[in-house]
PDB file of C-alpha atoms in Angstrom:
ATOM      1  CA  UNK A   1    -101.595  55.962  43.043  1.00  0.00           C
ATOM      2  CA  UNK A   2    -101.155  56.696  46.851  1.00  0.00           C
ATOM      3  CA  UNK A   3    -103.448  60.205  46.983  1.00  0.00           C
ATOM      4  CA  UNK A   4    -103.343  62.479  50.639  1.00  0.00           C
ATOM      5  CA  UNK A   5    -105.659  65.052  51.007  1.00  0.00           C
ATOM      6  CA  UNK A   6    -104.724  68.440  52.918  1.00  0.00           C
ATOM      7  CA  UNK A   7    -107.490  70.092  54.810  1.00  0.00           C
ATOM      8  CA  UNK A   8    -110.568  68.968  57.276  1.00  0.00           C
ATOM      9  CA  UNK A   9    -113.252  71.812  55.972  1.00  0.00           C
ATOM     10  CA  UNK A  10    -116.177  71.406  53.625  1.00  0.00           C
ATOM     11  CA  UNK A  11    -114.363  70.960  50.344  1.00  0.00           C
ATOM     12  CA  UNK A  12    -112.334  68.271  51.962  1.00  0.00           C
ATOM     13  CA  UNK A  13    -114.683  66.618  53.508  1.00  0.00           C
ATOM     14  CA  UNK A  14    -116.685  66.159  50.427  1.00  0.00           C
ATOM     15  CA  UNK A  15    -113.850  65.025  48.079  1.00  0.00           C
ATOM     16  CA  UNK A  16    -112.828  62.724  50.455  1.00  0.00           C
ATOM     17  CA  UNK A  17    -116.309  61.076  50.518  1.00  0.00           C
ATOM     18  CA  UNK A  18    -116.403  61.336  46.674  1.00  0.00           C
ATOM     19  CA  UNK A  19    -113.241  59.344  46.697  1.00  0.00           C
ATOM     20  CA  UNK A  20    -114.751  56.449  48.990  1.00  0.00           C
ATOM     21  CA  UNK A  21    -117.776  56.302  47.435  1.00  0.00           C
ATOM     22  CA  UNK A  22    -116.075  55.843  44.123  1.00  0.00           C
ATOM     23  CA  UNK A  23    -113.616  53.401  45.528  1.00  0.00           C
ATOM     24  CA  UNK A  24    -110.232  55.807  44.828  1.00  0.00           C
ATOM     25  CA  UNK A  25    -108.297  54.826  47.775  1.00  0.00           C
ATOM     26  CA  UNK A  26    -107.039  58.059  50.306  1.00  0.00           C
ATOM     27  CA  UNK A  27    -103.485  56.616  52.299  1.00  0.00           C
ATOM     28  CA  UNK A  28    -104.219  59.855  54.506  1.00  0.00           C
ATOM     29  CA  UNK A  29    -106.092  62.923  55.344  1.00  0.00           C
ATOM     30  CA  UNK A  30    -103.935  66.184  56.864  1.00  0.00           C
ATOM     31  CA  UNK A  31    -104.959  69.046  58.652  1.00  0.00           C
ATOM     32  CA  UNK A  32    -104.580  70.869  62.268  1.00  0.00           C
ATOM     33  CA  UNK A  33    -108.019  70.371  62.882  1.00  0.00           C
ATOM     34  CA  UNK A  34    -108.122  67.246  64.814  1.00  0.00           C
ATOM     35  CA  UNK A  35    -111.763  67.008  65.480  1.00  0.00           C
ATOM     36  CA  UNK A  36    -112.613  67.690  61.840  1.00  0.00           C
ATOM     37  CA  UNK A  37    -110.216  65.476  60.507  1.00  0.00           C
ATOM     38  CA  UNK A  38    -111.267  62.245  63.478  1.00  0.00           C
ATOM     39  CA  UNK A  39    -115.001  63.016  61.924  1.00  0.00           C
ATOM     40  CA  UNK A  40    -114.018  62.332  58.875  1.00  0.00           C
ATOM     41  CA  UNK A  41    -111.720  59.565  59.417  1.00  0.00           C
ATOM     42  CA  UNK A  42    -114.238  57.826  61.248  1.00  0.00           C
ATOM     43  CA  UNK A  43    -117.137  58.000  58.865  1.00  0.00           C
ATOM     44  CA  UNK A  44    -115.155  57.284  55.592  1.00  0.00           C
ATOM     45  CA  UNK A  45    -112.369  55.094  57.281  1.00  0.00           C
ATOM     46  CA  UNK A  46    -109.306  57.150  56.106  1.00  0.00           C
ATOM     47  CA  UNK A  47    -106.339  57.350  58.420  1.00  0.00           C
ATOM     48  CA  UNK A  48    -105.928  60.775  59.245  1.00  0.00           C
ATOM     49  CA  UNK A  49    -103.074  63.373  61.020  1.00  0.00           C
ATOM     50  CA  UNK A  50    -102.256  66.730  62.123  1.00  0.00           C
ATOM     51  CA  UNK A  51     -98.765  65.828  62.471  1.00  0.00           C
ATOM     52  CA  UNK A  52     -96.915  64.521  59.403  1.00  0.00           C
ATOM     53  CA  UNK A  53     -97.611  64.095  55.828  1.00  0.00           C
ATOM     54  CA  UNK A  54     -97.307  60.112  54.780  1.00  0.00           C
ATOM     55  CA  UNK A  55     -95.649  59.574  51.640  1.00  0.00           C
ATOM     56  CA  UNK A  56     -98.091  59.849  47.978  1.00  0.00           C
ATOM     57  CA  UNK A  57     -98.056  60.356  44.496  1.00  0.00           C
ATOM     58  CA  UNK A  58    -100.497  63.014  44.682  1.00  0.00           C
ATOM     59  CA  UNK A  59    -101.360  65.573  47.533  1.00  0.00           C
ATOM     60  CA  UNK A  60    -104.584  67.335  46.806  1.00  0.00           C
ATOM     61  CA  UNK A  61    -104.515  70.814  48.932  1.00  0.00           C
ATOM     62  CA  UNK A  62    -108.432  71.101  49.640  1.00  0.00           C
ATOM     63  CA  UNK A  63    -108.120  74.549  52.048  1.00  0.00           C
ATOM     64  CA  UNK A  64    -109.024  78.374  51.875  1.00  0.00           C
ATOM     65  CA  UNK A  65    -107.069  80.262  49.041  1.00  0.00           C
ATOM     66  CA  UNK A  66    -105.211  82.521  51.892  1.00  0.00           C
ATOM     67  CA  UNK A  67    -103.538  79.274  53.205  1.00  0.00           C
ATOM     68  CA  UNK A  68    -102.896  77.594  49.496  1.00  0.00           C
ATOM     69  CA  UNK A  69     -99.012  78.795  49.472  1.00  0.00           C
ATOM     70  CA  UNK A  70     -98.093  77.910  53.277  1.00  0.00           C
ATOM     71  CA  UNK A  71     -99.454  74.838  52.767  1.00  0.00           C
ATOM     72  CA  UNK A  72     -98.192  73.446  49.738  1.00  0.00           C
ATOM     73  CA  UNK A  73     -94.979  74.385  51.134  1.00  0.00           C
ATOM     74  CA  UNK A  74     -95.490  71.509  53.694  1.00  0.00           C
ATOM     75  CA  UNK A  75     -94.500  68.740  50.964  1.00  0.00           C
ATOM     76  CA  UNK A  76     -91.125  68.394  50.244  1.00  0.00           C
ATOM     77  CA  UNK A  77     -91.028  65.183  48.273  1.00  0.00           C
ATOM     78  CA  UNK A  78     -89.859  66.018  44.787  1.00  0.00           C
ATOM     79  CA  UNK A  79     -91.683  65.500  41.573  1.00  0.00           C
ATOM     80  CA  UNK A  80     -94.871  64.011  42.851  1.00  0.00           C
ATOM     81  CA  UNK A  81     -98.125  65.928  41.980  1.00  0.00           C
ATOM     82  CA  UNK A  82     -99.710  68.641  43.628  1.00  0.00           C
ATOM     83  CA  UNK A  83    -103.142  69.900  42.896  1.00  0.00           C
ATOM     84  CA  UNK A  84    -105.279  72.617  44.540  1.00  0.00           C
ATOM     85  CA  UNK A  85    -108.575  73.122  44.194  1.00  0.00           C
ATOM     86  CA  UNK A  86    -109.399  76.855  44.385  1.00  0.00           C
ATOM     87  CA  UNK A  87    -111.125  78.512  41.429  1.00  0.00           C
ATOM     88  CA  UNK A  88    -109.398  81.745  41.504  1.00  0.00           C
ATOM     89  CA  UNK A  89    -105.665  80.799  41.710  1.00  0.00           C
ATOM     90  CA  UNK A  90    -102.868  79.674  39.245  1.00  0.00           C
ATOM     91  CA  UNK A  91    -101.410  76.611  40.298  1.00  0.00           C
ATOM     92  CA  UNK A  92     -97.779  78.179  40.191  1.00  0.00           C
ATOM     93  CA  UNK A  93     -99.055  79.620  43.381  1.00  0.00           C
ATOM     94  CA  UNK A  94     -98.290  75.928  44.937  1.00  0.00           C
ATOM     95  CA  UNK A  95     -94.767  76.657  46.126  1.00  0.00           C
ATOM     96  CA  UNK A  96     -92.192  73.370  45.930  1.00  0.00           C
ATOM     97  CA  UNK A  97     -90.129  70.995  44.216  1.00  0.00           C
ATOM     98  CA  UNK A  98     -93.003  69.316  42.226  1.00  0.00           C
ATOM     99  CA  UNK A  99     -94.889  68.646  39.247  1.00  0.00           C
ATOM    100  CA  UNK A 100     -98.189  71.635  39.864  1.00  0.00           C
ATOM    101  CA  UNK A 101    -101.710  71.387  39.066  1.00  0.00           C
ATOM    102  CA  UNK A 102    -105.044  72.841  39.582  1.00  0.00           C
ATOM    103  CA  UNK A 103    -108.353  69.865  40.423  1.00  0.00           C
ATOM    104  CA  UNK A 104    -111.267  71.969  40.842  1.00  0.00           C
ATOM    105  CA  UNK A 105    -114.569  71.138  41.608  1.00  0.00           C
ATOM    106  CA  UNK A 106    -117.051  73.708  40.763  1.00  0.00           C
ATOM    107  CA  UNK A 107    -119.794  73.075  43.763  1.00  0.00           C
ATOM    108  CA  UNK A 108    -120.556  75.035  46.809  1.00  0.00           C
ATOM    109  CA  UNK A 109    -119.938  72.821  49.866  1.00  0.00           C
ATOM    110  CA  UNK A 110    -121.339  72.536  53.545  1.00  0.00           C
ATOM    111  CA  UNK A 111    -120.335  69.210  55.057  1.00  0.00           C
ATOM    112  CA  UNK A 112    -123.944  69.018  56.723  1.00  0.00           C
ATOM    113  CA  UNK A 113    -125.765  68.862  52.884  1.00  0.00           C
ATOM    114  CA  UNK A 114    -125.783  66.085  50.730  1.00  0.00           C
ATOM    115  CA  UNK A 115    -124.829  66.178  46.928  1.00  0.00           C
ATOM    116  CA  UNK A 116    -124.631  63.599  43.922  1.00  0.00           C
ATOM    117  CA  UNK A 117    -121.041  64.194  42.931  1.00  0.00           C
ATOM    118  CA  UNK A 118    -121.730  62.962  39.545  1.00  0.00           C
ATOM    119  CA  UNK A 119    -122.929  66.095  38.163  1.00  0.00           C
ATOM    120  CA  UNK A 120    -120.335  68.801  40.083  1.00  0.00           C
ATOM    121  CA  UNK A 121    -118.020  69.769  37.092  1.00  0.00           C
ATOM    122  CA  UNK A 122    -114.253  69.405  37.319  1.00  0.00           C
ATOM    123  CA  UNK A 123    -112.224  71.593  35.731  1.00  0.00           C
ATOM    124  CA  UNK A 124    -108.519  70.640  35.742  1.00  0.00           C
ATOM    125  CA  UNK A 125    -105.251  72.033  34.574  1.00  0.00           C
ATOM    126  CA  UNK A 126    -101.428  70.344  35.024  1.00  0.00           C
ATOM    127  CA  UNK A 127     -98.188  71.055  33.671  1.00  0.00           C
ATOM    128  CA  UNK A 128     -97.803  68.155  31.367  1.00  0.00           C
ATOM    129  CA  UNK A 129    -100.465  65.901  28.858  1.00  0.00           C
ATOM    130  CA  UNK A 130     -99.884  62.911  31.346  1.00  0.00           C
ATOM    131  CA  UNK A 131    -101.064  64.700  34.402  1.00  0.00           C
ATOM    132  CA  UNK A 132    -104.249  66.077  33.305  1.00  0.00           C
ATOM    133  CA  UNK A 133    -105.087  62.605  32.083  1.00  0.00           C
ATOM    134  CA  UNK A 134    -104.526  61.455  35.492  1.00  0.00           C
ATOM    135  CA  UNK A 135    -106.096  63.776  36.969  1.00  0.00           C
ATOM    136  CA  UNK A 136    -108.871  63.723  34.686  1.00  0.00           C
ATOM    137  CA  UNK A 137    -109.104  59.756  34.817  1.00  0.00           C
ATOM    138  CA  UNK A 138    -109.197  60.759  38.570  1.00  0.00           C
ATOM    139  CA  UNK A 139    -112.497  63.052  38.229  1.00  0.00           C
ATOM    140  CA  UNK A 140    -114.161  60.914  35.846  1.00  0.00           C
ATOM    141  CA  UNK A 141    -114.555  58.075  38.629  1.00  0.00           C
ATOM    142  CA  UNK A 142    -116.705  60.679  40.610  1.00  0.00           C
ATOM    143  CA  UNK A 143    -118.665  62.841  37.718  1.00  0.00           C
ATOM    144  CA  UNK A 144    -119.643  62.657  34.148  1.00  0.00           C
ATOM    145  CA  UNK A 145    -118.695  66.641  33.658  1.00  0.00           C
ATOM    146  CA  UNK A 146    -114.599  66.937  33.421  1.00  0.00           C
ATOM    147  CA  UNK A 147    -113.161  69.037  31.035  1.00  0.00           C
ATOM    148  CA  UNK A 148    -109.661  70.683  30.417  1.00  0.00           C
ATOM    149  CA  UNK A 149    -109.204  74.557  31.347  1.00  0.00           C
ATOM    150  CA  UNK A 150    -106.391  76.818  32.067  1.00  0.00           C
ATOM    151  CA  UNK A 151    -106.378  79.752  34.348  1.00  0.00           C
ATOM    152  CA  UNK A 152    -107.760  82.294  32.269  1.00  0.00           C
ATOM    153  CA  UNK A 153    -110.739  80.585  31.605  1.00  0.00           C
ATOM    154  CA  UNK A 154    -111.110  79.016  35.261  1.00  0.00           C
ATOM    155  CA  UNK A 155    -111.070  82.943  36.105  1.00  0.00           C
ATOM    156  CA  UNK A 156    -114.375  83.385  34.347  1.00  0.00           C
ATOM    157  CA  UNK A 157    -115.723  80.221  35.385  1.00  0.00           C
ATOM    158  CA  UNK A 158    -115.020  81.086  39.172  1.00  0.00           C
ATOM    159  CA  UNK A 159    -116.236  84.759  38.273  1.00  0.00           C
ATOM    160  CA  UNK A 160    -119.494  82.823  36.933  1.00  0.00           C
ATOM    161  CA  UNK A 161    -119.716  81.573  39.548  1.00  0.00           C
ATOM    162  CA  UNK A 162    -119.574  84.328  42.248  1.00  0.00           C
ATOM    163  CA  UNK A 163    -122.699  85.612  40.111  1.00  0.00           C
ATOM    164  CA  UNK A 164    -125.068  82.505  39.934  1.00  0.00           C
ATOM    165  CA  UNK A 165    -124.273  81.553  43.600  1.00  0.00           C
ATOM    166  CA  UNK A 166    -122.721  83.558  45.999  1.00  0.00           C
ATOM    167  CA  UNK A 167    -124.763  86.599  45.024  1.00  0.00           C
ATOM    168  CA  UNK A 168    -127.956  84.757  44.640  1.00  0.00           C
ATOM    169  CA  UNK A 169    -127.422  82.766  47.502  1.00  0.00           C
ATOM    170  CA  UNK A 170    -127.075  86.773  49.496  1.00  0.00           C
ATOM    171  CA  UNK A 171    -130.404  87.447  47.865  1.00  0.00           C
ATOM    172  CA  UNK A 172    -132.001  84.715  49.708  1.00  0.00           C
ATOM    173  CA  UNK A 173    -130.118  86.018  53.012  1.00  0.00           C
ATOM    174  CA  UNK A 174    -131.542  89.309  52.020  1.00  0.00           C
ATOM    175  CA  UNK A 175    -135.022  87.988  50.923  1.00  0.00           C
ATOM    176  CA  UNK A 176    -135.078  86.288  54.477  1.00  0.00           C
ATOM    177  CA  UNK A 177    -134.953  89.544  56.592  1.00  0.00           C
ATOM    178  CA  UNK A 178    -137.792  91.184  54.832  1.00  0.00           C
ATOM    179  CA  UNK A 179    -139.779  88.425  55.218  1.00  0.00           C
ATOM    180  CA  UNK A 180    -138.935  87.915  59.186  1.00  0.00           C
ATOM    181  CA  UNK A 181    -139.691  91.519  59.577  1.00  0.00           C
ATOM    182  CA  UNK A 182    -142.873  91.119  58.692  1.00  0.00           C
ATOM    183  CA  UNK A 183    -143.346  87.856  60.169  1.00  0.00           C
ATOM    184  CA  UNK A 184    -143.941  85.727  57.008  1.00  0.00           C
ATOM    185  CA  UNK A 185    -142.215  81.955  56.962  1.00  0.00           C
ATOM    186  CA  UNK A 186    -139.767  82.080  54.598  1.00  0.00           C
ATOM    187  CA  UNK A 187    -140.735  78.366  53.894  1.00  0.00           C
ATOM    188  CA  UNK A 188    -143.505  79.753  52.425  1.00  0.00           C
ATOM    189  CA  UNK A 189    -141.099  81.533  49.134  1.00  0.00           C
ATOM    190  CA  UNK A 190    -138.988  78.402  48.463  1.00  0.00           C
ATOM    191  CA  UNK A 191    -141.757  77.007  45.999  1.00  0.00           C
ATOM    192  CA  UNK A 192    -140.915  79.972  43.958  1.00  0.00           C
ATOM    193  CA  UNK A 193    -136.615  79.694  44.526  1.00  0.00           C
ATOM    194  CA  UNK A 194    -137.199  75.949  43.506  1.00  0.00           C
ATOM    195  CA  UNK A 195    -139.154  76.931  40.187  1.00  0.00           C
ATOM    196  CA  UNK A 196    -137.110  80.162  39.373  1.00  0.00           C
ATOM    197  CA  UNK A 197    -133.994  77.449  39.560  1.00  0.00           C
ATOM    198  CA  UNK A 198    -136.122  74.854  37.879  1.00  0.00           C
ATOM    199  CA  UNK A 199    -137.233  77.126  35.029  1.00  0.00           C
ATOM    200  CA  UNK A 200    -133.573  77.922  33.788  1.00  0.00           C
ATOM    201  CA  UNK A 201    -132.923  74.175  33.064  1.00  0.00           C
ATOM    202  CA  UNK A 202    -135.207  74.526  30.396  1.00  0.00           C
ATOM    203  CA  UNK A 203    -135.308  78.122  29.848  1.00  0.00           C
ATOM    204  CA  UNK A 204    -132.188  80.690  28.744  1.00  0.00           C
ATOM    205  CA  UNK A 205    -132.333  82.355  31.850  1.00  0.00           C
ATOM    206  CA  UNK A 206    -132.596  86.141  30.071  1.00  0.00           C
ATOM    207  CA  UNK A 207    -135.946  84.845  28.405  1.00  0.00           C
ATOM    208  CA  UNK A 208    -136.895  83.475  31.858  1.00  0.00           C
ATOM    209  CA  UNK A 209    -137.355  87.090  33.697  1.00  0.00           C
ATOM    210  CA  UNK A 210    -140.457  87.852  35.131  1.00  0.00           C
ATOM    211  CA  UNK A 211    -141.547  90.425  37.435  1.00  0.00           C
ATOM    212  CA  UNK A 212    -142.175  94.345  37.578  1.00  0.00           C
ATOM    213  CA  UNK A 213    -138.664  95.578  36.030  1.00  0.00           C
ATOM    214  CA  UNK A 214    -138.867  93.481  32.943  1.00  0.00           C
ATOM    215  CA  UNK A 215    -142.381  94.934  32.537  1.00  0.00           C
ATOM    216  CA  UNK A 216    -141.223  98.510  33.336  1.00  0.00           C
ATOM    217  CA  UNK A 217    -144.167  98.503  36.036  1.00  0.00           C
ATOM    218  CA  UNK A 218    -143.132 102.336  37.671  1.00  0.00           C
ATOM    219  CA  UNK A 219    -145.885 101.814  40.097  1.00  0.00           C
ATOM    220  CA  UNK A 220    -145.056  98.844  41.757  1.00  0.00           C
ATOM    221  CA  UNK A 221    -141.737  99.716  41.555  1.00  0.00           C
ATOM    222  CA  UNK A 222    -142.152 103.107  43.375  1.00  0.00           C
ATOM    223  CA  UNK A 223    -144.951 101.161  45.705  1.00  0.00           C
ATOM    224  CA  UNK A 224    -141.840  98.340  46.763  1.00  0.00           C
ATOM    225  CA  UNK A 225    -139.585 101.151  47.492  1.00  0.00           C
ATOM    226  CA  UNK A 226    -142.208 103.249  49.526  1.00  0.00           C
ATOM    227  CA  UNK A 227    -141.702  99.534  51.746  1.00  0.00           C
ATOM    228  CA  UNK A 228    -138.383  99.277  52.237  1.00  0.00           C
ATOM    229  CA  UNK A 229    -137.049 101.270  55.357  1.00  0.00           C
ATOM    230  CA  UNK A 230    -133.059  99.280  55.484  1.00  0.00           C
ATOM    231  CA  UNK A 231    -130.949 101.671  53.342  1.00  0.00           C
ATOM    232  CA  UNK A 232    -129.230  98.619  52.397  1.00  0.00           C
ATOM    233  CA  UNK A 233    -132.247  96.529  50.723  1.00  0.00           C
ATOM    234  CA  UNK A 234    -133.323  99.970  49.284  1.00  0.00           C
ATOM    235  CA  UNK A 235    -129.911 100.194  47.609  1.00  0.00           C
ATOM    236  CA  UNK A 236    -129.691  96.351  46.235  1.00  0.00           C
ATOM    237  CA  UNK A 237    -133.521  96.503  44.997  1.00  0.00           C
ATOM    238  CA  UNK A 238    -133.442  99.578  43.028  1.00  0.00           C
ATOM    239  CA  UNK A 239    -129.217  98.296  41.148  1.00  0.00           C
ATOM    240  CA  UNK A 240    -131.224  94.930  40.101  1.00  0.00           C
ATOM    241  CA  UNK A 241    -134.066  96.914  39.151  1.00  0.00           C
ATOM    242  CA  UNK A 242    -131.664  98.766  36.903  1.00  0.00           C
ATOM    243  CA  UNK A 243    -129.554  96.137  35.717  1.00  0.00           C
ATOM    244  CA  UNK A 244    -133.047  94.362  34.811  1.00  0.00           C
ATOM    245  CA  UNK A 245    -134.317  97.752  32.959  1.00  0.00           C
ATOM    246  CA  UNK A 246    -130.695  97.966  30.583  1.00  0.00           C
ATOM    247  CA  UNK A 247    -130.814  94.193  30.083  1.00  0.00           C
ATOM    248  CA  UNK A 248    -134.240  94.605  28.331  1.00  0.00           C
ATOM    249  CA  UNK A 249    -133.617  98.243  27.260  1.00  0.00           C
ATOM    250  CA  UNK A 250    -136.650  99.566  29.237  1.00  0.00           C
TER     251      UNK A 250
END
């Protein structure tokens, strides 16, 4: 099956090394950003363009959700396969002549970290039995976790998501400046962010809480907000402390 990829950012990148470490041959990766796209030519050996797209059997659109519709409008060949990989869109958003499909990889991406693409869960959805199975004979060559879902459910999962990393990742971010304020290596906290993550591998994460809200500590509490001068870390710490408090019915 001739396969193109469509985009040069960090989810591109990293399905197109998935693919060449798990020997599923790319004719071509597309995209407008030339650099990008040499970068990644060059390291995985996959001819790339801004130009045209070459002919395939499947064009995976691997670019922001804004840019999902004017791109997939870019391949007029008629009943091959399209997929896209976005988490929060139906794949009748891909806008041509062709069989539609959604191929995504539940991950978060940055081109300059490393990942074993053997555990990052695909979810995928197509418009007929015989394309999910291709597409899911497709994901199995990279990971062990592949299942079946439709858009409904991928909404949850991609909500899910937006919960367990994007706003813990802005905790961190948040963590970060209160720790550079007071001049404190934030080195120093990632022994605890590598146990709390740890400790939910083992433990249901509710019955993994620790810390003065689950305890219904009001001095400490009151104490950490006596602390915190930025209107906006007041705000976040005393919703979590709430949301912590109903959780546990404190």
């Amino acid at each position: 099956m001739k396969t193109v990829l469509i985009g040069s950012g960090n989810v591109a990148y990293h399905l197109a090394k998935a693919f060449h470490q798990n020997h599923i041959e790319v004719s071509q990766i597309f995209g407008r950003n030339e650099n990008d796209l040499k970068a990644i030519s060059d390291e995985l050996n996959i001819p790339f363009s801004t130009i045209g797209l070459t002919d395939a059997d499947l064009y995976i659109i691997c670019v922001n959700d804004d840019s999902i519709a004017e791109v997939s409008k870019m391949i007029t060949k008629e009943n091959c396969l399209v997929a896209h990989t976005s988490g929060s869109l139906t794949k009748e958003i891909l806008d041509g002549n062709y069989r539609k499909a959604s191929f995504y990889p539940l991950q978060t991406f940055s081109k300059s970290k490393e990942l074993n693409y053997a555990e990052i869960p695909f979810f995928i959805e197509a418009e007929n039995k015989n394309d999910v199975e291709t597409l899911k004979k497709i994901a199995f060559k990279i990971s062990k976790n592949v299942m079946e879902s439709d858009y409904e459910k991928r909404k949850y999962i991609h909500l899910t998501a937006v919960f367990a990393c994007n706003f813990v990742n802005h905790l961190f971010a948040r963590a970060k400046e209160i720790s550079d304020s007071q001049n404190i290596p934030f080195n120093y906290f990632l022994p605890l962010i590598d146990e709390t993550v740890s400790k939910i591998h083992e433990v249901e994460p509710k019955l993994a809480q620790t810390g003065p809200a689950v305890r219904n500590d009001g001095r400490i509490l009151k104490i950490h907000e006596s602390l915190i001068s930025d209107e906006e870390h007041l705000k976040i710490y005393q919703t979590m402390n709430e949301s912590i408090k109903k959780m546990y019915e404190l």
